[in-house]
Short mmCIF file of C-alpha atoms in Angstrom, two decimals:
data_model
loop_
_atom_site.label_atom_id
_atom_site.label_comp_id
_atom_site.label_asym_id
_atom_site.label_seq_id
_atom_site.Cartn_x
_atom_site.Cartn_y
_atom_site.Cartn_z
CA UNK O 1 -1.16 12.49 11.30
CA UNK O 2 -3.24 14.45 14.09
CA UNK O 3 -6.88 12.79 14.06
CA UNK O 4 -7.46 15.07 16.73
CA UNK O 5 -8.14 18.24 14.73
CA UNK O 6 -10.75 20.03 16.15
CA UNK O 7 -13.72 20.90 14.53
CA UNK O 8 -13.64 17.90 11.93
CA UNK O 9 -13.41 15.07 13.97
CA UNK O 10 -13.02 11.89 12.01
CA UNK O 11 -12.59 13.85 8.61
CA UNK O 12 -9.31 12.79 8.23
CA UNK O 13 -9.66 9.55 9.33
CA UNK O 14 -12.97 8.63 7.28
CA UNK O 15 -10.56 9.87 4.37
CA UNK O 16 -8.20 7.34 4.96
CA UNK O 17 -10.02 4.40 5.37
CA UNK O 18 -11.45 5.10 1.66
CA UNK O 19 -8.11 5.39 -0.07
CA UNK O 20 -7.33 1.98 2.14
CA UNK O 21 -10.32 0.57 1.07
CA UNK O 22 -9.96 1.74 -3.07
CA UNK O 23 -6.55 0.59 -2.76
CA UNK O 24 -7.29 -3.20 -1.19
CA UNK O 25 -10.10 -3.35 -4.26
CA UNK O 26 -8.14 -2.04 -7.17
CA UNK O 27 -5.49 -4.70 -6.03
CA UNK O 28 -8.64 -7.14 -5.86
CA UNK O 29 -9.60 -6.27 -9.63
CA UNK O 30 -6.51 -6.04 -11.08
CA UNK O 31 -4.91 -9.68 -9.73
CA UNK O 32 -8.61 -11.46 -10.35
CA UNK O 33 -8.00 -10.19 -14.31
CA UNK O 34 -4.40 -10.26 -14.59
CA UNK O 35 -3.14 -13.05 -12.30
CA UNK O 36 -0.81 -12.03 -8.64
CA UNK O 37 2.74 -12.27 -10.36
CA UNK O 38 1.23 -9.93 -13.62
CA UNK O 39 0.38 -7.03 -11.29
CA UNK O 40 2.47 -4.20 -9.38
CA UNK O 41 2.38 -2.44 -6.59
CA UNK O 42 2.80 0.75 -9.13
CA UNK O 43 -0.21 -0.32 -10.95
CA UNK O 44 -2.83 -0.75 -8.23
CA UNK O 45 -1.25 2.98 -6.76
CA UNK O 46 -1.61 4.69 -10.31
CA UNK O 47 -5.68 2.71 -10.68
CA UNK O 48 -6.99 4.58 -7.68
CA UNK O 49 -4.40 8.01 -8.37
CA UNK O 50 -1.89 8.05 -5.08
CA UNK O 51 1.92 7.32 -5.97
CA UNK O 52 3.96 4.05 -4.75
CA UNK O 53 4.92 5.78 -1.26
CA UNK O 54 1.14 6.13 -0.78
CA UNK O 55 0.46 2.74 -0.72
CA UNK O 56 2.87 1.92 1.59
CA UNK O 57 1.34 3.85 3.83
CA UNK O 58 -1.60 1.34 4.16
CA UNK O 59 0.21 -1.83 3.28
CA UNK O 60 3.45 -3.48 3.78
CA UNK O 61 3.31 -5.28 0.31
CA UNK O 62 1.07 -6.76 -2.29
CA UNK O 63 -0.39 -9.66 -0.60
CA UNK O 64 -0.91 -7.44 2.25
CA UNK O 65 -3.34 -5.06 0.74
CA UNK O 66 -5.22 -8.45 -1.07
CA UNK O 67 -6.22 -9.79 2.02
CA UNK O 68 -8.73 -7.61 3.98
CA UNK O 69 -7.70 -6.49 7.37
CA UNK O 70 -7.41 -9.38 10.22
CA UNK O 71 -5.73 -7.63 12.21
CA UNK O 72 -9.04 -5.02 12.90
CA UNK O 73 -11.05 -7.89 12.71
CA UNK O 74 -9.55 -9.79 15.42
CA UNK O 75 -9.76 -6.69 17.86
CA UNK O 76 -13.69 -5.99 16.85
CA UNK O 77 -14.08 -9.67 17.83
CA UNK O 78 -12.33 -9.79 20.61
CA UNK O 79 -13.74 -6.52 22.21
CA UNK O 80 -17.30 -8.06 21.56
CA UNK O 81 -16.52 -11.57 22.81
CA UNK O 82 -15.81 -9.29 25.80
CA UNK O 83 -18.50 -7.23 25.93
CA UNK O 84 -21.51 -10.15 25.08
CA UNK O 85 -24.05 -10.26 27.88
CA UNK O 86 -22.57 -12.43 31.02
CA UNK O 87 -25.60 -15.02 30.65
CA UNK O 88 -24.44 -16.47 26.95
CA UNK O 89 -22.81 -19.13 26.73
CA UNK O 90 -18.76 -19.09 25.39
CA UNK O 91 -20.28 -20.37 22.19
CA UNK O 92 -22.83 -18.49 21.93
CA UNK O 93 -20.63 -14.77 22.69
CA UNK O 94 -18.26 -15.66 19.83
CA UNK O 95 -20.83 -16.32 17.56
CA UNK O 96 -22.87 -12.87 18.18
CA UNK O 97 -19.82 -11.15 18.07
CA UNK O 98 -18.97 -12.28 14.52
CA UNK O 99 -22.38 -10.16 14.07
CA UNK O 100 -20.52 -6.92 12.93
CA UNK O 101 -17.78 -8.47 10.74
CA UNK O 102 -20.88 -10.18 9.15
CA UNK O 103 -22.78 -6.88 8.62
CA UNK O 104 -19.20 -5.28 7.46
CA UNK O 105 -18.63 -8.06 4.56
CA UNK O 106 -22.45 -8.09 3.38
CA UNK O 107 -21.94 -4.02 3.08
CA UNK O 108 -19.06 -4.83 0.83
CA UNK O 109 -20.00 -7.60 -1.12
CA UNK O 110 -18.79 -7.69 -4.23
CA UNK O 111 -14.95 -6.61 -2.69
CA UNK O 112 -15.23 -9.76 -0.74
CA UNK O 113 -16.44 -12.00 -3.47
CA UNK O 114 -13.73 -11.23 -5.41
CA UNK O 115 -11.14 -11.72 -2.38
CA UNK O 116 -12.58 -15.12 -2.07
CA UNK O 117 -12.25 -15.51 -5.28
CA UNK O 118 -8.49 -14.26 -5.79
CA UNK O 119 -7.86 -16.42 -2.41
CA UNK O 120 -9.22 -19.59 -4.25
CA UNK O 121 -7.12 -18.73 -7.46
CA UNK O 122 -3.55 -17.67 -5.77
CA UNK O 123 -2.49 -20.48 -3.06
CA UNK O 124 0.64 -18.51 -2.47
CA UNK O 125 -1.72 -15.95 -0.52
CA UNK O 126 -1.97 -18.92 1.49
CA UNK O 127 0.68 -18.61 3.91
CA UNK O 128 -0.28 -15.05 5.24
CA UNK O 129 -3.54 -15.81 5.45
CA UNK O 130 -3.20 -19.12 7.61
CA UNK O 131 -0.87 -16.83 9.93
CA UNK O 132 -2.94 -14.19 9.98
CA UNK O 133 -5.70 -16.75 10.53
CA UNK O 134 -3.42 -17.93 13.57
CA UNK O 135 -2.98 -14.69 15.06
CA UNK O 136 -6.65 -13.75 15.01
CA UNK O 137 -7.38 -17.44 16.73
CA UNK O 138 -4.84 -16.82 19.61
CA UNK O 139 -6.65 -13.51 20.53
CA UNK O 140 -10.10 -14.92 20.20
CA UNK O 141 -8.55 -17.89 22.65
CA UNK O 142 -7.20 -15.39 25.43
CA UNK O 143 -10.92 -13.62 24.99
CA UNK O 144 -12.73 -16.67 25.67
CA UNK O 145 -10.80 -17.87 28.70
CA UNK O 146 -10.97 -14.43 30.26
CA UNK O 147 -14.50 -15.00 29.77
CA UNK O 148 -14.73 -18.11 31.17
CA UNK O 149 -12.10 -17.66 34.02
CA UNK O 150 -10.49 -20.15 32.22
CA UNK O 151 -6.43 -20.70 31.70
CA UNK O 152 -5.91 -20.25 27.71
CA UNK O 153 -4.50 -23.83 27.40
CA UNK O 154 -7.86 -24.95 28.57
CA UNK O 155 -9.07 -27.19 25.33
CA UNK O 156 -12.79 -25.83 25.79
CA UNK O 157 -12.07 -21.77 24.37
CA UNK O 158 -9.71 -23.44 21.79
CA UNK O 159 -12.21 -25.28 20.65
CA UNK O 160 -15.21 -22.86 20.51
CA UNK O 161 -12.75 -20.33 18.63
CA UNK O 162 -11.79 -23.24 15.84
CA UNK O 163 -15.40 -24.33 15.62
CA UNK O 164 -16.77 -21.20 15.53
CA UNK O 165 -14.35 -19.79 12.70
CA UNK O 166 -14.90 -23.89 10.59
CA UNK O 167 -18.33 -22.51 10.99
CA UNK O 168 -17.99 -18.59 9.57
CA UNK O 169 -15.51 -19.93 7.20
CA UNK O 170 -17.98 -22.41 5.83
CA UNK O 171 -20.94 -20.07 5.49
CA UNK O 172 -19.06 -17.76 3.87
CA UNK O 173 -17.87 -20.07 1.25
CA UNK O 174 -21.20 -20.79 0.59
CA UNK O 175 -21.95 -17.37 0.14
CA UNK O 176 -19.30 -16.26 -2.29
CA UNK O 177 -19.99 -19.82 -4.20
CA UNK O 178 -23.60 -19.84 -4.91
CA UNK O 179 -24.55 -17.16 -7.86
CA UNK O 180 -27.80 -16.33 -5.95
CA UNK O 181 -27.09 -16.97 -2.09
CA UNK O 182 -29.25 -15.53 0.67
CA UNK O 183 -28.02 -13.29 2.97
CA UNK O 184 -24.85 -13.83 4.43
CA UNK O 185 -26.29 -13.11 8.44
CA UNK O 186 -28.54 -15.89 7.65
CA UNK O 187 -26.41 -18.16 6.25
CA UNK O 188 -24.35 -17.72 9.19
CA UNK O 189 -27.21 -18.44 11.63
CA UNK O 190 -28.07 -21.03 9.90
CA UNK O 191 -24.89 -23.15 10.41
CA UNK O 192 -24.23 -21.26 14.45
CA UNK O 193 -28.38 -22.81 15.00
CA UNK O 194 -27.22 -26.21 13.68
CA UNK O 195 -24.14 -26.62 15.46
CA UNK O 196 -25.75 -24.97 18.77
CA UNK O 197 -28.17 -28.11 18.58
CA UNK O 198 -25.39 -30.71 18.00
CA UNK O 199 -25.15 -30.95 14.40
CA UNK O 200 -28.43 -33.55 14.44
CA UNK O 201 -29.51 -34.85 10.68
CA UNK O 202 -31.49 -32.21 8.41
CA UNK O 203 -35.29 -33.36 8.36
CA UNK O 204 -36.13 -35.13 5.45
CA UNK O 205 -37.60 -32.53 4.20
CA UNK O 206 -34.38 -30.45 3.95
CA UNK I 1 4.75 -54.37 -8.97
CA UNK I 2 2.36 -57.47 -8.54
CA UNK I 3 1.34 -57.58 -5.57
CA UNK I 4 -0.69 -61.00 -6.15
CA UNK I 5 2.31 -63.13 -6.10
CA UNK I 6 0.95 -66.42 -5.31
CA UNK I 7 2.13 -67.89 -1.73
CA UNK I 8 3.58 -64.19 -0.54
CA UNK I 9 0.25 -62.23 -0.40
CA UNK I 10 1.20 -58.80 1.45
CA UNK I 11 4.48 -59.64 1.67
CA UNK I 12 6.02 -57.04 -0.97
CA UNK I 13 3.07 -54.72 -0.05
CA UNK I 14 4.57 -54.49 3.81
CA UNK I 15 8.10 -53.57 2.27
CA UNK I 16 7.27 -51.03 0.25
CA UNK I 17 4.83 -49.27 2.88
CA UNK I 18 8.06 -49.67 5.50
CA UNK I 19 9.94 -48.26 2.71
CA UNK I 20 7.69 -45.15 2.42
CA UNK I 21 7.52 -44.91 6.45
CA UNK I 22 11.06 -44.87 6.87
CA UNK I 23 11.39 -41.97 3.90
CA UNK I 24 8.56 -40.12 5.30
CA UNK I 25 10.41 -40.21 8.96
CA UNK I 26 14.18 -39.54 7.62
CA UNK I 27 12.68 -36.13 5.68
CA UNK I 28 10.57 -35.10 8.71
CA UNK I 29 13.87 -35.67 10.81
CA UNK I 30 16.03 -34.12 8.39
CA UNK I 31 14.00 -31.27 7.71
CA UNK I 32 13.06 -30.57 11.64
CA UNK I 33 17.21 -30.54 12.05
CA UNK I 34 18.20 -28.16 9.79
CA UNK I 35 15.25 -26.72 7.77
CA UNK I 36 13.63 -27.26 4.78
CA UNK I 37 15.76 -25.53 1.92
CA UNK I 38 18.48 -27.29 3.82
CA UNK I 39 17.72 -31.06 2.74
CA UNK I 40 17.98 -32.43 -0.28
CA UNK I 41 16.48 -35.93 -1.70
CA UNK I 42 19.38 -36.68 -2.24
CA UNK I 43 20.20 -36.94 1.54
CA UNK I 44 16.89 -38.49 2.85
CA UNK I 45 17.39 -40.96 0.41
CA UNK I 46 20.76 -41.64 1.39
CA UNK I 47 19.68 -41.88 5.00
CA UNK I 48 17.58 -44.77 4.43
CA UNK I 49 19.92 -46.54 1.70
CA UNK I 50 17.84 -46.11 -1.14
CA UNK I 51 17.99 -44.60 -4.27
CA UNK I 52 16.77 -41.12 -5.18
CA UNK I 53 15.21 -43.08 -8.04
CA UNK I 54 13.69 -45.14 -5.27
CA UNK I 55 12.38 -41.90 -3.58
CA UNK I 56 10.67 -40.95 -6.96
CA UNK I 57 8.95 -43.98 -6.83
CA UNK I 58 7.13 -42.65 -3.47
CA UNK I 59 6.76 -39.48 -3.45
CA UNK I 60 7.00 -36.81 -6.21
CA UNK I 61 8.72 -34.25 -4.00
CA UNK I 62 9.90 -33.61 -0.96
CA UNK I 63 7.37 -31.46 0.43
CA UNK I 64 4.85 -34.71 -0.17
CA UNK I 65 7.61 -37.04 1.62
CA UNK I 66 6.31 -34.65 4.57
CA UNK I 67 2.79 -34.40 4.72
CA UNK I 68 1.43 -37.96 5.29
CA UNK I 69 -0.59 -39.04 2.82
CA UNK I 70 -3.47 -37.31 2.22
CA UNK I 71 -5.34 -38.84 -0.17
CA UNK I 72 -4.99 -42.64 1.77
CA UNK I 73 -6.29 -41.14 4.57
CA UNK I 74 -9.51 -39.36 2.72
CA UNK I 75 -9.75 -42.74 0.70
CA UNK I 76 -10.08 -44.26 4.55
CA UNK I 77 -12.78 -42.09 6.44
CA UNK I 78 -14.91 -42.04 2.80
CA UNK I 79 -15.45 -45.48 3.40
CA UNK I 80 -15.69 -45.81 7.23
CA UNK I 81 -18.63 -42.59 6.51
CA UNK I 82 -20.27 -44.94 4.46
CA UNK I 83 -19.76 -48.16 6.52
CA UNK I 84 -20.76 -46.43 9.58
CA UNK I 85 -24.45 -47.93 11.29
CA UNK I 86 -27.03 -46.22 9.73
CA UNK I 87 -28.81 -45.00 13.07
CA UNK I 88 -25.84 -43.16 13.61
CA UNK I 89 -26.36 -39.16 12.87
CA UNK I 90 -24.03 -37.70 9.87
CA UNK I 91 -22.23 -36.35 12.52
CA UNK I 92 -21.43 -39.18 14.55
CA UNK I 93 -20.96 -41.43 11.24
CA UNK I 94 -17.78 -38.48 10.55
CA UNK I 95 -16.70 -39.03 14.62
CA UNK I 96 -16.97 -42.72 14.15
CA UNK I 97 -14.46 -42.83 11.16
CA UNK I 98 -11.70 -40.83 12.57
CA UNK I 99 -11.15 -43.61 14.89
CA UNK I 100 -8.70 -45.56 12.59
CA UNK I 101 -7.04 -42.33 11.92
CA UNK I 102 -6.71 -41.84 15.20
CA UNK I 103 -4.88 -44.94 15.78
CA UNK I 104 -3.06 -45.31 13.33
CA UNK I 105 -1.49 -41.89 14.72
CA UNK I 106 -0.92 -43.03 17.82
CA UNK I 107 0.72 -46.17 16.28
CA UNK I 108 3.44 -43.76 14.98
CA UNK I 109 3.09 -40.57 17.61
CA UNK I 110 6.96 -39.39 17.26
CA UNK I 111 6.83 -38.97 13.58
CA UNK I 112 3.37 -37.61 13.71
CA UNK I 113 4.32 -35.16 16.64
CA UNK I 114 7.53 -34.07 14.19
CA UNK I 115 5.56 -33.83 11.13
CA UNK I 116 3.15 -30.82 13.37
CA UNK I 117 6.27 -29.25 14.52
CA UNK I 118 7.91 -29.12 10.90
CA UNK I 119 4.47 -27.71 9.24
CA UNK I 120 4.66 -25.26 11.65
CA UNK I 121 7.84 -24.12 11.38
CA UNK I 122 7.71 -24.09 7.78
CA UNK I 123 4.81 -21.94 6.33
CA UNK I 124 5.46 -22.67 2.40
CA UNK I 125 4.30 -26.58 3.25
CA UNK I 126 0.79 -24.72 3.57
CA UNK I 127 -0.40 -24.50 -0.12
CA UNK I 128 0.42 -28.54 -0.54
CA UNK I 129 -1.32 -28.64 2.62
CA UNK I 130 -4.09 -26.84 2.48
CA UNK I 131 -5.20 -28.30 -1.27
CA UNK I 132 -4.70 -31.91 0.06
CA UNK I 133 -7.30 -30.61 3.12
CA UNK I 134 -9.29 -29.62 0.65
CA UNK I 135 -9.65 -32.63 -1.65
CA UNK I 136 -10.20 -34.77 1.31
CA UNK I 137 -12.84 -32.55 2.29
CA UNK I 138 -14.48 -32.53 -0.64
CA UNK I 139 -14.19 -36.08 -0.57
CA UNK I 140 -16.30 -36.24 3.09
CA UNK I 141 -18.76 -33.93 1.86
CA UNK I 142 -19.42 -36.42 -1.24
CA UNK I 143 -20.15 -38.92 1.38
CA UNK I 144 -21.82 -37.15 3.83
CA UNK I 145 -24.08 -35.88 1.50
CA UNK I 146 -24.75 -39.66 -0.14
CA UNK I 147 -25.38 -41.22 3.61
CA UNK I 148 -28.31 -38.58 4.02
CA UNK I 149 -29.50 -38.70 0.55
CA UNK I 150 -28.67 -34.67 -0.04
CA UNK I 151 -27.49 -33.07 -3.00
CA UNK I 152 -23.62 -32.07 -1.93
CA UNK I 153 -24.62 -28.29 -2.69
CA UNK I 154 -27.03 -28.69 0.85
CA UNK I 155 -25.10 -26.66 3.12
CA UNK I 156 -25.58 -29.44 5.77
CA UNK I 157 -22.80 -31.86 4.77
CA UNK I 158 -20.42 -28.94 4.06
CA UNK I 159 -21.18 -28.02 7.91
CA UNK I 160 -20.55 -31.39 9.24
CA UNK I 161 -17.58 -31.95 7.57
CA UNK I 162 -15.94 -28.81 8.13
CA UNK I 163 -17.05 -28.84 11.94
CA UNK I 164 -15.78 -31.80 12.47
CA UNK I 165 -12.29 -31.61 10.90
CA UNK I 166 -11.74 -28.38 13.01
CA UNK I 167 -12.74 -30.48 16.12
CA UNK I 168 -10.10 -33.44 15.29
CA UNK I 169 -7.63 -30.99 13.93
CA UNK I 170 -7.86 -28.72 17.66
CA UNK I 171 -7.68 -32.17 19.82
CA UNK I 172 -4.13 -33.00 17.62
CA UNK I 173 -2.61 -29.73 17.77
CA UNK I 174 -3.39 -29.92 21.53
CA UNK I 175 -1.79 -33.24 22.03
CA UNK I 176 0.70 -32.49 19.45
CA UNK I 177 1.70 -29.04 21.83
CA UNK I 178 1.22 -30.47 25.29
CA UNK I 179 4.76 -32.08 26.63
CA UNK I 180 2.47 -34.97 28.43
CA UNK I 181 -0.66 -35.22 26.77
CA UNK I 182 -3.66 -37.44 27.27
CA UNK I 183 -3.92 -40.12 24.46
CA UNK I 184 -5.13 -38.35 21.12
CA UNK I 185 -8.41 -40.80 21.24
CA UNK I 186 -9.38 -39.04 24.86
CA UNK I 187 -8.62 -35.74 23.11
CA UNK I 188 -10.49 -36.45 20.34
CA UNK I 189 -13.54 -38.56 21.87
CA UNK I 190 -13.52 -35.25 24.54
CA UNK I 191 -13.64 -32.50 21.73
CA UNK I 192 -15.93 -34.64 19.55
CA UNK I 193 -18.64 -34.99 22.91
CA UNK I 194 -18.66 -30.79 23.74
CA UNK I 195 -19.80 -30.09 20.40
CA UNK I 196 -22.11 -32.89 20.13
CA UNK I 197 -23.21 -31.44 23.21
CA UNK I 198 -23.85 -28.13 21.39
CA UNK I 199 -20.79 -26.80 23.16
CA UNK I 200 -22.48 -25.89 26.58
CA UNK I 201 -19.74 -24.01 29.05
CA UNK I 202 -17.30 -26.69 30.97
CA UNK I 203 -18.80 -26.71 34.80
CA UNK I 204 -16.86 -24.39 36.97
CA UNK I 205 -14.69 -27.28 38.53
CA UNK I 206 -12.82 -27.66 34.77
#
């Protein structure tokens, strides 16, 4: 458990975020074929080779190892809602810190297809996902009123963080729907551009 | 079950929506009292002097007795999307026709106020939830999409849809979590104007 090793920095660490990451996607494969209830915890271990105990190292259950990692996600956004330059607006912070988690799905593609997918299929996920949906929400708040010197029950950063995440949420849908989509990045500055402008009517010409 | 009883019009029509209220309410009171596995139809029945038979007539579970009715409401802002002026943008056509919903609401703020707390406290109501979201916003889309001549696949109505159920659904969790809050039409009309606005930083004085 000592990252700190000298003279491999990172070794150990880079190791486990790949057995995380082949466990999350053999649990991916094997519900999207099988259906949630038909698969084990003992079968997505013995897919990528590491017993039981090995996967609950990484994840508390099932559902858990199905549904990406919010928890890291919220903390990546909230350091760079932090760290945007001073003259962006609230808006405008959130939505170029959602930069990396875009650049992080589009690396993974097909993983996250298929979560979207499994997501869409299993509305029993649905419970952990709205929480951990809630959780990520409440830190992206507090982020957005420190930013703003704002107190958190302030409407205004409550309402940037749900519009901004109506407006990942939708681009992304798009993106895992269409067979051929563009880019996810510009899907997503797509919708940030039209809402930045105040949602006006698509030119005819569309 | 006609409800074009000559001389009466409405009349039967009036009883059986108080009927429905008056489940809807004893459930959400029920439920917020002693939890959800803890009530039975049976008992919310009872507590308005009706059948369970009666109840079945309603609502086909319990979970629905709590959740408002979804589809009504969709049926509602499809045709206020529609109906709305056509100079108005997509956007403001969607503001426009949450105005009734708004109101009607307000009309019944207790129950509406105890059906957010209940939801809240009880995470399995999500799946029913979420799907009956969903339907109604597929519903919006369909509209949004016809009032600007698009093909429903554009990614514009998706946007404005989505956007702008995250906008009415911040404004009532704020005025459903505040112990004095402003009237949910200020809320709303407030929440609806910042991102109309292209949601531009509040001025320093809040």
């Amino acid at each position: 458990m000592t990252d700190t090793d000298r003279g491999r920095p990172g070794l150990r660490d880079r190791k486990k975020r790949r057995t995380r990451a082949a466990l999350s996607e053999a649990a991916l494969r094997l519900v999207a074929e099988r259906g949630l209830d038909q698969v084990t915890v003992e079968e997505i271990s013995e897919a990528v080779e590491v017993s039981a105990r090995t996967f609950f190292n990484y994840f508390a259950s099932k559902d858990e190892a199905l549904l990406g990692d919010p928890a890291a996600e919220a903390e990546l956004l909230t350091r760079r809602i932090l760290a945007a330059p001073p003259d962006l607006s609230a808006f405008d912070a959130v939505r170029s810190a959602f930069d990396d988690v875009v650049a992080a799905i589009e690396a993974d593609r097909e993983v996250w297809r298929l979560r979207l997918t499994v997501i869409a299929a299993n509305p029993s996920l649905l419970p952990r996902l709205v929480s951990g949906n809630a959780a990520t929400e409440r830190l992206l708040v507090a982020a957005v009123a420190q930013r703003l010197g704002l107190d958190p029950c302030h409407g205004h950063p409550m309402l940037v963080t749900t519009v901004a995440g109506a407006v990942f949420r939708t681009a992304l849908m798009r993106w895992a729907e269409e067979p051929a989509p563009a880019p996810l990045r510009e899907l997503v500055a797509e919708a940030f551009t039209a809402v930045a402008a105040g949602l006006p009517d698509p030119r005819a010409t569309r």
